[in-house]
Short mmCIF file of C-alpha atoms in Angstrom, two decimals:
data_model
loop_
_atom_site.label_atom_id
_atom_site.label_comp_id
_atom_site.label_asym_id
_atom_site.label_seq_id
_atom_site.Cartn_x
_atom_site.Cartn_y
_atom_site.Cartn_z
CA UNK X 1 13.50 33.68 10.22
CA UNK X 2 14.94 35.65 13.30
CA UNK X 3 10.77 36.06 14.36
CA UNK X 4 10.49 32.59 14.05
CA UNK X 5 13.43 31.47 16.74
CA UNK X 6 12.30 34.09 19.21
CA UNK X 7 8.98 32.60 18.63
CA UNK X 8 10.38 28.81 19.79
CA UNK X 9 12.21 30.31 22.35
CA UNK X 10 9.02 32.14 24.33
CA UNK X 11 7.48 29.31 23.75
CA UNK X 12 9.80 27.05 25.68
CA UNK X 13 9.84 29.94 28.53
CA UNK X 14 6.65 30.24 28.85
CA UNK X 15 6.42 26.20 28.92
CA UNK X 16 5.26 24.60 31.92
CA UNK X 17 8.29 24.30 35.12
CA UNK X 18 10.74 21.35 34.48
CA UNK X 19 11.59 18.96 37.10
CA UNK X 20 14.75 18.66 38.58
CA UNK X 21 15.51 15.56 36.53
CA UNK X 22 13.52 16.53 33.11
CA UNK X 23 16.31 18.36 29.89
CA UNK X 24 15.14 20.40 27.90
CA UNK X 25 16.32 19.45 24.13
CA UNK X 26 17.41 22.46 22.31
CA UNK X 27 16.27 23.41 18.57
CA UNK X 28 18.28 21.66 16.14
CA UNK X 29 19.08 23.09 12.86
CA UNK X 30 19.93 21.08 9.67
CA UNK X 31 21.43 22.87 6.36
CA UNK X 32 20.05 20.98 3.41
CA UNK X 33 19.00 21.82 -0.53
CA UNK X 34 15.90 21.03 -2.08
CA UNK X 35 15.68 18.20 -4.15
CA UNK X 36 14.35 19.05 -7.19
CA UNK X 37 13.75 18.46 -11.09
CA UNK X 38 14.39 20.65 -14.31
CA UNK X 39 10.77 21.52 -14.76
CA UNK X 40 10.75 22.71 -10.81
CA UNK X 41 13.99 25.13 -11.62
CA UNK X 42 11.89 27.62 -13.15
CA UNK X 43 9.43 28.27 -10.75
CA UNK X 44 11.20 28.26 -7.95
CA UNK X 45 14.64 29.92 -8.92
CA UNK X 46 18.31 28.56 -8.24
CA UNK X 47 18.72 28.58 -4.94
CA UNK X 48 18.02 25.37 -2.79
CA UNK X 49 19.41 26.11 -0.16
CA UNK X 50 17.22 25.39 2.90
CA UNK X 51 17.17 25.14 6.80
CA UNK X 52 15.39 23.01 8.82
CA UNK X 53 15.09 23.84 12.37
CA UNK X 54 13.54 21.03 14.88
CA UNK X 55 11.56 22.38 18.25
CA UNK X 56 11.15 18.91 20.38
CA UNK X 57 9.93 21.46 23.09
CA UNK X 58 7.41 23.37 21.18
CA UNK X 59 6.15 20.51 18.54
CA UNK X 60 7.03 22.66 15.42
CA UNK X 61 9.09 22.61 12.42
CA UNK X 62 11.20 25.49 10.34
CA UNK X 63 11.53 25.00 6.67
CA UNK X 64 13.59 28.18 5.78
CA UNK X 65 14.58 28.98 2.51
CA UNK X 66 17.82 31.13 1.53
CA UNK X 67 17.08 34.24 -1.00
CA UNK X 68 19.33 36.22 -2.14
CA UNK X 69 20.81 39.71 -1.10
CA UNK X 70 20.68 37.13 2.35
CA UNK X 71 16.71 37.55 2.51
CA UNK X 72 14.73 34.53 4.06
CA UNK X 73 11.63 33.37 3.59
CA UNK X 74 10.21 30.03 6.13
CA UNK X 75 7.13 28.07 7.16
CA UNK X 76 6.50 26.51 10.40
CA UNK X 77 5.10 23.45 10.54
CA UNK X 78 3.04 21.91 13.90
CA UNK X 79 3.42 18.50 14.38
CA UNK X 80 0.27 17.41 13.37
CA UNK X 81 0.95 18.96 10.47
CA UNK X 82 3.83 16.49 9.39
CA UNK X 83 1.96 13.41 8.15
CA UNK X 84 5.16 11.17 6.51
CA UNK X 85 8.70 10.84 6.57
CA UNK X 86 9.93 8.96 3.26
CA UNK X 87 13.74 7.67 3.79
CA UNK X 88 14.86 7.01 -0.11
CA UNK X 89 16.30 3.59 -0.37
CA UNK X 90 19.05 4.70 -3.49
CA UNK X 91 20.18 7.64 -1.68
CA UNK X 92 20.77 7.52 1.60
CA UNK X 93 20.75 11.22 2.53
CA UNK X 94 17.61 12.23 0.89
CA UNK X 95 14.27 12.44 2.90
CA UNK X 96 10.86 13.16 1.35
CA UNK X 97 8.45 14.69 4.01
CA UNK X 98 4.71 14.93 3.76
CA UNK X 99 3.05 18.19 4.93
CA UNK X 100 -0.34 19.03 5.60
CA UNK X 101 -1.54 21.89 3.66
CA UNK X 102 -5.03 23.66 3.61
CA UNK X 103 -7.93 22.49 3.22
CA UNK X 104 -6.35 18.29 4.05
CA UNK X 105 -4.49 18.61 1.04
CA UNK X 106 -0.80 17.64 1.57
CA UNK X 107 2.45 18.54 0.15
CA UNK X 108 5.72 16.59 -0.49
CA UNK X 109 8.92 17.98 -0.38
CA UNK X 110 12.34 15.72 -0.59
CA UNK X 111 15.40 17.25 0.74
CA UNK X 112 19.16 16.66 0.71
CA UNK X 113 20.99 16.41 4.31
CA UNK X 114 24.95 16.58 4.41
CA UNK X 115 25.02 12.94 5.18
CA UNK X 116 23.36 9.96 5.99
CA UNK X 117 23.83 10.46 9.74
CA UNK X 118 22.37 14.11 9.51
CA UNK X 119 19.09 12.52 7.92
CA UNK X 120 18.76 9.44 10.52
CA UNK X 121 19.27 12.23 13.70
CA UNK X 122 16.95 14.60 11.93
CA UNK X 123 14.37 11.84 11.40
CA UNK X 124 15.02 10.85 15.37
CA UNK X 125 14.07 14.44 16.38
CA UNK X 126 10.86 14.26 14.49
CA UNK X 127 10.01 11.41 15.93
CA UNK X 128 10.72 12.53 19.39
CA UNK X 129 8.93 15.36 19.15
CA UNK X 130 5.60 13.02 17.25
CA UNK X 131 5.86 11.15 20.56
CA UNK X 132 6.24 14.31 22.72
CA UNK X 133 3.18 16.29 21.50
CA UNK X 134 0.78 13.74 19.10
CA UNK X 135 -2.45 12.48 20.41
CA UNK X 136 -3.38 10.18 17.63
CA UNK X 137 -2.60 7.02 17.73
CA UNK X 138 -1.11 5.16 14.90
CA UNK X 139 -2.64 1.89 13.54
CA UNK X 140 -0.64 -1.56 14.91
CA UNK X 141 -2.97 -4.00 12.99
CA UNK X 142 -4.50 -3.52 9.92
CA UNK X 143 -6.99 -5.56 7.79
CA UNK X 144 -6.49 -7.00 4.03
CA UNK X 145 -8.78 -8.12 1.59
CA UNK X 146 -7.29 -9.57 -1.40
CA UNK X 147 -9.26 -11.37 -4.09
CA UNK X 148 -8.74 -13.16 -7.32
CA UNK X 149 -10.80 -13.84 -10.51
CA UNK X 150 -10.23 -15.23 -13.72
CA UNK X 151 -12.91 -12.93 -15.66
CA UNK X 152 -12.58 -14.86 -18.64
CA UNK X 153 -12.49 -12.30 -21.07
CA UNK X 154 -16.16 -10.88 -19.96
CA UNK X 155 -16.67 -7.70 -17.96
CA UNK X 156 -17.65 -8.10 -14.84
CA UNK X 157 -20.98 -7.98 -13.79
CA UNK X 158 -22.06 -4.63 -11.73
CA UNK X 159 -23.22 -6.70 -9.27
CA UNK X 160 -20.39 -7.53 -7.01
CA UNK X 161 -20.76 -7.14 -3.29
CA UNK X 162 -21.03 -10.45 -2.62
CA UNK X 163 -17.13 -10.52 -3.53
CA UNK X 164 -16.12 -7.55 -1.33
CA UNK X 165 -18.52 -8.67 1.29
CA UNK X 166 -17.12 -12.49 1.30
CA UNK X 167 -20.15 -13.78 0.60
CA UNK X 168 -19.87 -17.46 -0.54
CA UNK X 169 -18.50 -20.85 -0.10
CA UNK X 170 -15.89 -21.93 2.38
CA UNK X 171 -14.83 -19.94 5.23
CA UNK X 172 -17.29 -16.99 4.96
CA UNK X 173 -17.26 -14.25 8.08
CA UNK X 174 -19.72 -13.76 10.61
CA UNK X 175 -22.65 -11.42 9.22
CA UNK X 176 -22.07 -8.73 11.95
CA UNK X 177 -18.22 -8.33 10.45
CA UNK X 178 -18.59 -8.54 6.62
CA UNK X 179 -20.38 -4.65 6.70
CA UNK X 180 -16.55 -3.58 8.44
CA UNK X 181 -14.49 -1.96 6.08
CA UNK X 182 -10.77 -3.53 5.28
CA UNK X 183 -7.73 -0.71 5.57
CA UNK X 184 -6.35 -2.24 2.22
CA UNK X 185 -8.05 -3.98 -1.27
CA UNK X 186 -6.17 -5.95 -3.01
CA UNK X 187 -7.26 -7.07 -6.60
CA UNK X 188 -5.78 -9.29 -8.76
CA UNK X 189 -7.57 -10.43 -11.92
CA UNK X 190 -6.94 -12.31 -15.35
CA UNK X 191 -8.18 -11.90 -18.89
CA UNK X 192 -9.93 -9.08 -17.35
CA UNK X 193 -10.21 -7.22 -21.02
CA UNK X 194 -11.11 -4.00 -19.22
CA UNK X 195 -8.65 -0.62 -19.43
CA UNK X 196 -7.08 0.23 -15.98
CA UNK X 197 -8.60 3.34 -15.21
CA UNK X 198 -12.19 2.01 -16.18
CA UNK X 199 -11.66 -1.05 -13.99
CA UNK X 200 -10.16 0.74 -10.84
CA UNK X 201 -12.80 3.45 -11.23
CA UNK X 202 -15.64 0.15 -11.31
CA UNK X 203 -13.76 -1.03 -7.83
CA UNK X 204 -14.10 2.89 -6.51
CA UNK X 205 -17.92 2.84 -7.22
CA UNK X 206 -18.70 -0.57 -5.70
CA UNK X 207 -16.39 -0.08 -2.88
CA UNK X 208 -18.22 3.59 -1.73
CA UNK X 209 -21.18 1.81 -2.42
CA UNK X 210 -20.68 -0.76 0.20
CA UNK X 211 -18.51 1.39 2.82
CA UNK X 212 -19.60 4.78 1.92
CA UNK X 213 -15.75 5.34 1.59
CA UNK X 214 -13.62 7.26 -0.88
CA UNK X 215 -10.71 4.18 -1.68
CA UNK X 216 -7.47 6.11 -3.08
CA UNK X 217 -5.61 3.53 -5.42
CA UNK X 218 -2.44 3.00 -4.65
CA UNK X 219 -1.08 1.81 -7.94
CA UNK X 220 -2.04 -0.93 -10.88
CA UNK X 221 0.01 -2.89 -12.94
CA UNK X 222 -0.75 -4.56 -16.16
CA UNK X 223 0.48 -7.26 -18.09
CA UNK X 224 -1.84 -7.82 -21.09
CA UNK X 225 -4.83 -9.01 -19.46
CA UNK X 226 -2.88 -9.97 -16.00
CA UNK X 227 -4.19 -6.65 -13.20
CA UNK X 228 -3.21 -6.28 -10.19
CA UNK X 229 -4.75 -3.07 -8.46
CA UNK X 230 -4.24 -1.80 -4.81
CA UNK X 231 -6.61 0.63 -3.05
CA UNK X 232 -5.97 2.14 0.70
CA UNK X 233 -8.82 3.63 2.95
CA UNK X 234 -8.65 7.58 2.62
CA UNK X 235 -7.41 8.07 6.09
CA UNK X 236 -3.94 5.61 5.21
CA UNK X 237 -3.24 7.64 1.94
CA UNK X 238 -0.28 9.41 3.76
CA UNK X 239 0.83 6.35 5.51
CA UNK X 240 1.59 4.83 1.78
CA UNK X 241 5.23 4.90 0.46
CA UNK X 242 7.94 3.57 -1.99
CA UNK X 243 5.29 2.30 -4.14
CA UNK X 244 7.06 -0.30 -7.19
CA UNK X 245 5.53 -2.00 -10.13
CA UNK X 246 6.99 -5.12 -11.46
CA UNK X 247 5.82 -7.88 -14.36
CA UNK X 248 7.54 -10.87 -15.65
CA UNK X 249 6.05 -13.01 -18.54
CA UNK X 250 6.15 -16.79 -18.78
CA UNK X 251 3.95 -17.43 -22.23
CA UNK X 252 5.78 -18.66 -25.19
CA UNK X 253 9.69 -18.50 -24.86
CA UNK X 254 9.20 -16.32 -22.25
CA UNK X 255 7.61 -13.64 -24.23
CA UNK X 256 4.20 -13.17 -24.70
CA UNK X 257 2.30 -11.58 -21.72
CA UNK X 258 -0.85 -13.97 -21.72
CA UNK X 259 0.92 -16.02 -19.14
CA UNK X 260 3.23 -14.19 -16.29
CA UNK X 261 2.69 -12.17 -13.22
CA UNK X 262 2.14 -9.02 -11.90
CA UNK X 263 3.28 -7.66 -8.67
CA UNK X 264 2.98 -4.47 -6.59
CA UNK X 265 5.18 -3.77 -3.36
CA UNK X 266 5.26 -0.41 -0.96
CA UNK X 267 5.60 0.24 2.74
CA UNK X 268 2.90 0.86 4.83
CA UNK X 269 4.37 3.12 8.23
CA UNK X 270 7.39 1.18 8.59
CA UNK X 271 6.52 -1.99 7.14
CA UNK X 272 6.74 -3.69 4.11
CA UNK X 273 4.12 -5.35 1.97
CA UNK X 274 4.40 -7.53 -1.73
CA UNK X 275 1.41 -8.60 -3.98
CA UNK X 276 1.43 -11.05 -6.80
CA UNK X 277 -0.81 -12.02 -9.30
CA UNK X 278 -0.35 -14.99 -11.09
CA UNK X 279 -1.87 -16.75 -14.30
CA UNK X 280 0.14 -19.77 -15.19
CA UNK X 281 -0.16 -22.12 -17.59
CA UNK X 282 -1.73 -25.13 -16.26
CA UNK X 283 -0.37 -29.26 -16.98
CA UNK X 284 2.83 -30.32 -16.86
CA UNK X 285 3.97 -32.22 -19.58
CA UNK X 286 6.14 -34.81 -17.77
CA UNK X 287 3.10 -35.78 -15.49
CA UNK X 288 0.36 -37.56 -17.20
CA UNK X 289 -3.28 -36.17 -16.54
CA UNK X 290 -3.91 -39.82 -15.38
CA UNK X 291 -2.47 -39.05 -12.01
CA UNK X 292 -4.92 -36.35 -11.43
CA UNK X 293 -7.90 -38.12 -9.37
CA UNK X 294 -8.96 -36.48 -6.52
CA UNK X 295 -8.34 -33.04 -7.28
CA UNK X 296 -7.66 -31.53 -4.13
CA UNK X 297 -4.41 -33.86 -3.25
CA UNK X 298 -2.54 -33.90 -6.69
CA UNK X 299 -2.85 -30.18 -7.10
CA UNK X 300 -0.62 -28.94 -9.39
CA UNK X 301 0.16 -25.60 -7.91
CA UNK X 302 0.72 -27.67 -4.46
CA UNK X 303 2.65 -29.84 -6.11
CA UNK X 304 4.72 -27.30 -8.09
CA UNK X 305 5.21 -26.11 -3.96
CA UNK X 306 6.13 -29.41 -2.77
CA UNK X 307 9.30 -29.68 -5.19
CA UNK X 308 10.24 -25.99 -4.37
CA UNK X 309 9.85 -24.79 -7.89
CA UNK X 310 7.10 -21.81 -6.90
CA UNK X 311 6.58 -19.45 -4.08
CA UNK X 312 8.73 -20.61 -1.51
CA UNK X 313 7.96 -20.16 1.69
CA UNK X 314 4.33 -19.19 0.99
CA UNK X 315 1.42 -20.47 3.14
CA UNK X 316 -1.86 -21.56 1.81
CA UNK X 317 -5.43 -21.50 3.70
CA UNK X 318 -7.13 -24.97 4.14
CA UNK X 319 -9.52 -25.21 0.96
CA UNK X 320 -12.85 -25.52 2.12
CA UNK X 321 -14.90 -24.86 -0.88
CA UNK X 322 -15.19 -26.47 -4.15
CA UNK X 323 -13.34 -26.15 -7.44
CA UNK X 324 -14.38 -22.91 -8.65
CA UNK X 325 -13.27 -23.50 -12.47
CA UNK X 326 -14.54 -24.86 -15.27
CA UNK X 327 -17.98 -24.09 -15.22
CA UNK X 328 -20.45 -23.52 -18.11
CA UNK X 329 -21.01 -19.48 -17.81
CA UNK X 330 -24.33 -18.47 -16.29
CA UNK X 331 -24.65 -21.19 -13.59
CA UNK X 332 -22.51 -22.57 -10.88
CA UNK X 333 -24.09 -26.23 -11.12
CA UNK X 334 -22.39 -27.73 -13.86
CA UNK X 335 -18.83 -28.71 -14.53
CA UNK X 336 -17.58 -28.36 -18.11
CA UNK X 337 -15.28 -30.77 -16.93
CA UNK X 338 -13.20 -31.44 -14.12
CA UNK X 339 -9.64 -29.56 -13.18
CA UNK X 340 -7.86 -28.80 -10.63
CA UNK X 341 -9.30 -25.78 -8.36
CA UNK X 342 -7.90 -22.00 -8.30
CA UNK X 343 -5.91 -21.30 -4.52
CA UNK X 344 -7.75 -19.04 -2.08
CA UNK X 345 -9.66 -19.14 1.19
CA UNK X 346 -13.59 -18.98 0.02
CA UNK X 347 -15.16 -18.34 -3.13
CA UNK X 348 -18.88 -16.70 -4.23
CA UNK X 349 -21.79 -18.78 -5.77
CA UNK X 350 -23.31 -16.13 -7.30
CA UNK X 351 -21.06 -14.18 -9.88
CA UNK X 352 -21.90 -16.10 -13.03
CA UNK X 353 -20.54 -13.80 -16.26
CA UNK X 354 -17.23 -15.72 -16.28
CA UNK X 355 -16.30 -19.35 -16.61
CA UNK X 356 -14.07 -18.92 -13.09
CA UNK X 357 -15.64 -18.05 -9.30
CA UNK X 358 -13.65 -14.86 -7.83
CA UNK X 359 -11.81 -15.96 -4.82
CA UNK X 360 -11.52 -14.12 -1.71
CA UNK X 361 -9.00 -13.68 1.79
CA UNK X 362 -9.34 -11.59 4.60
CA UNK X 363 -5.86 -11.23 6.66
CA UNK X 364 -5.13 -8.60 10.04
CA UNK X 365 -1.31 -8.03 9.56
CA UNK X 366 0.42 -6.18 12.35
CA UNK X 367 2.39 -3.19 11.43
CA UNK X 368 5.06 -0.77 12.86
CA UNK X 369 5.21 3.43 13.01
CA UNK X 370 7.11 5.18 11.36
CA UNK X 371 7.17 7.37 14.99
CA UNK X 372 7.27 6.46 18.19
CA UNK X 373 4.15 4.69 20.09
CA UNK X 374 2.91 5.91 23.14
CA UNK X 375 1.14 2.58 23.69
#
């Protein structure tokens, strides 16, 4: 430990000359214990008793750790080498950091401070010293994909790029743009009768296909047939936190799953995102289906909006495709008969297995650092 301070200090001497008007900011040291579980205890002994010791100045990090017979053992961490600070929400003096260990494989470690105020100075210094040394530049907009499809009990064909590449009806992008790869895929399907890890792996292989990318998935959630899976471009993994799962069902007496929603939320850098997939029952039995003409303007979803009884405050796309439910399975020409459409932005022509059209949206959302810009 004593090698590693003399090591921050010759490197602030032997640090380019200051100007008259410049500080230096000495190295600040923060007593903390590692947070840990019981299955962690053994392996790593009793003692969590650590140090962390902040060089603005040199762009490094001390994690020591206190043995005993007062023996020390530490790790310095460069900058570049800190990929994510993770402020718990329940407990307000515990941080999770993200290193970088060999090989791009990273490492989390969540740690105790004395107090709230210790973390939030601690987390300050970091992000001083981010701004001080780091040449990469974090993301301030990012782009979304999210699509929906009623499978209709049938797996999906293995065809599907004309889904991820918003190919269809409606609102379709320019050619030149559709090849670009989103940050973030957002899926939300129902009666999709297919197990989780079989479905997200299908979404993997047709989205490396298409983007020759790796996608890491964030999380899925489940609610009998009801998905909702989230996958992140390889290079956001460690920009990914505070991931929750919800589901709420609204079948039967508000207890069978086949109607309900599904919902995952997480922060992305400093800001927050929420998903939800719906599949509600359709009618209303206090409006007769009389009233239901022209399809687009009585709604029922819209309607349901109107009277503030669902998603409040939500915006919705102008619909410029046409109903993409009920048709007979196999074509998209025929109506089994006429109902109101499914929300979205466009829709594909050409994905014929289920009795629904996917639906598609493409969204840039601006987003904050977690450290400083130097924009």
């Amino acid at each position: 430990a004593l090698k590693a301070v003399q090591d921050m200090s010759w490197s602030t001497l032997s640090s380019p000359p200051l100007t008259r008007h410049s500080k230096t900011i000495p190295v600040q040291a923060f007593e903390v214990k590692l947070d840990v579980n019981l299955a962690d205890l053994t392996k790593i002994g009793k003692s969590q008793k650590h140090s962390l010791s902040v060089d603005v100045e040199g762009g490094r990090l001390v994690v020591m750790k206190r043995l005993k017979d007062n023996q020390e053992d530490w790790n310095t961490f460069t900058h570049h080498r800190i990929r994510q600070l993770i402020k718990s929400q329940r407990v307000q003096n515990k941080l999770g950091i993200v290193f970088e260990k060999e090989k791009e494989k990273s490492q989390r470690k969540d740690f105790i401070f004395t107090s709230a105020k210790k973390r939030e100075a601690f987390c300050q210094l970091l992000q001083l010293m981010k701004n001080k040394h780091s040449n990469q530049d974090e993301p301030d907009m990012i782009s979304i994909f999210i699509g929906t499809w009623n499978m209709g009990s049938v797996p999906s064909p293995k065809a599907v790029g004309s889904w991820l590449l918003c190919r269809g009806l409606g609102k379709t992008l320019d050619e030149m743009t559709v090849t670009i790869p989103h940050d973030l895929y957002v899926f939300g399907t129902q009666e999709n009768s297919v197990c989780d890890r079989e479905w997200v792996d299908s979404l993997r292989t047709a989205l490396k296909e298409h983007t020759e990318l790796d996608y890491k998935p964030i999380a899925v959630q489940t609610l009998w047939n009801i998905k909702i899976a989230v996958l992140v471009k390889p290079e956001h993994e460690n920009r990914i936190s505070h991931v929750g799962v919800s589901s709420v069902k609204t079948g039967i007496a508000n207890t069978l799953g086949n109607k309900g929603a599904v919902g995952v939320s997480f922060m992305f850098n400093g800001t927050s995102f929420g998903f939800v997939n719906c599949h509600l029952t359709s009618g209303n039995e206090k409006i007769g289906r009389k009233e239901f003409d022209p399809l687009l303007k009585v709604d029922q979803l819209n309607l349901e909006r109107e009277k503030n009884k669902v998603f409040l405050r939500f915006a919705e796309e102008e619909i410029s495709y046409p109903p993409t439910y009920r048709y007979e399975r196999g074509s998209r020409d025929t109506y089994v008969w006429q109902k109101q459409k499914a929300t979205g932005v466009r829709c594909t022509d050409d994905m014929v297995t289920s009795d629904h059209s996917p639906v598609f949206g493409t969204f840039e959302v601006g987003v904050t650092s977690q450290f400083v810009s130097k924009k």
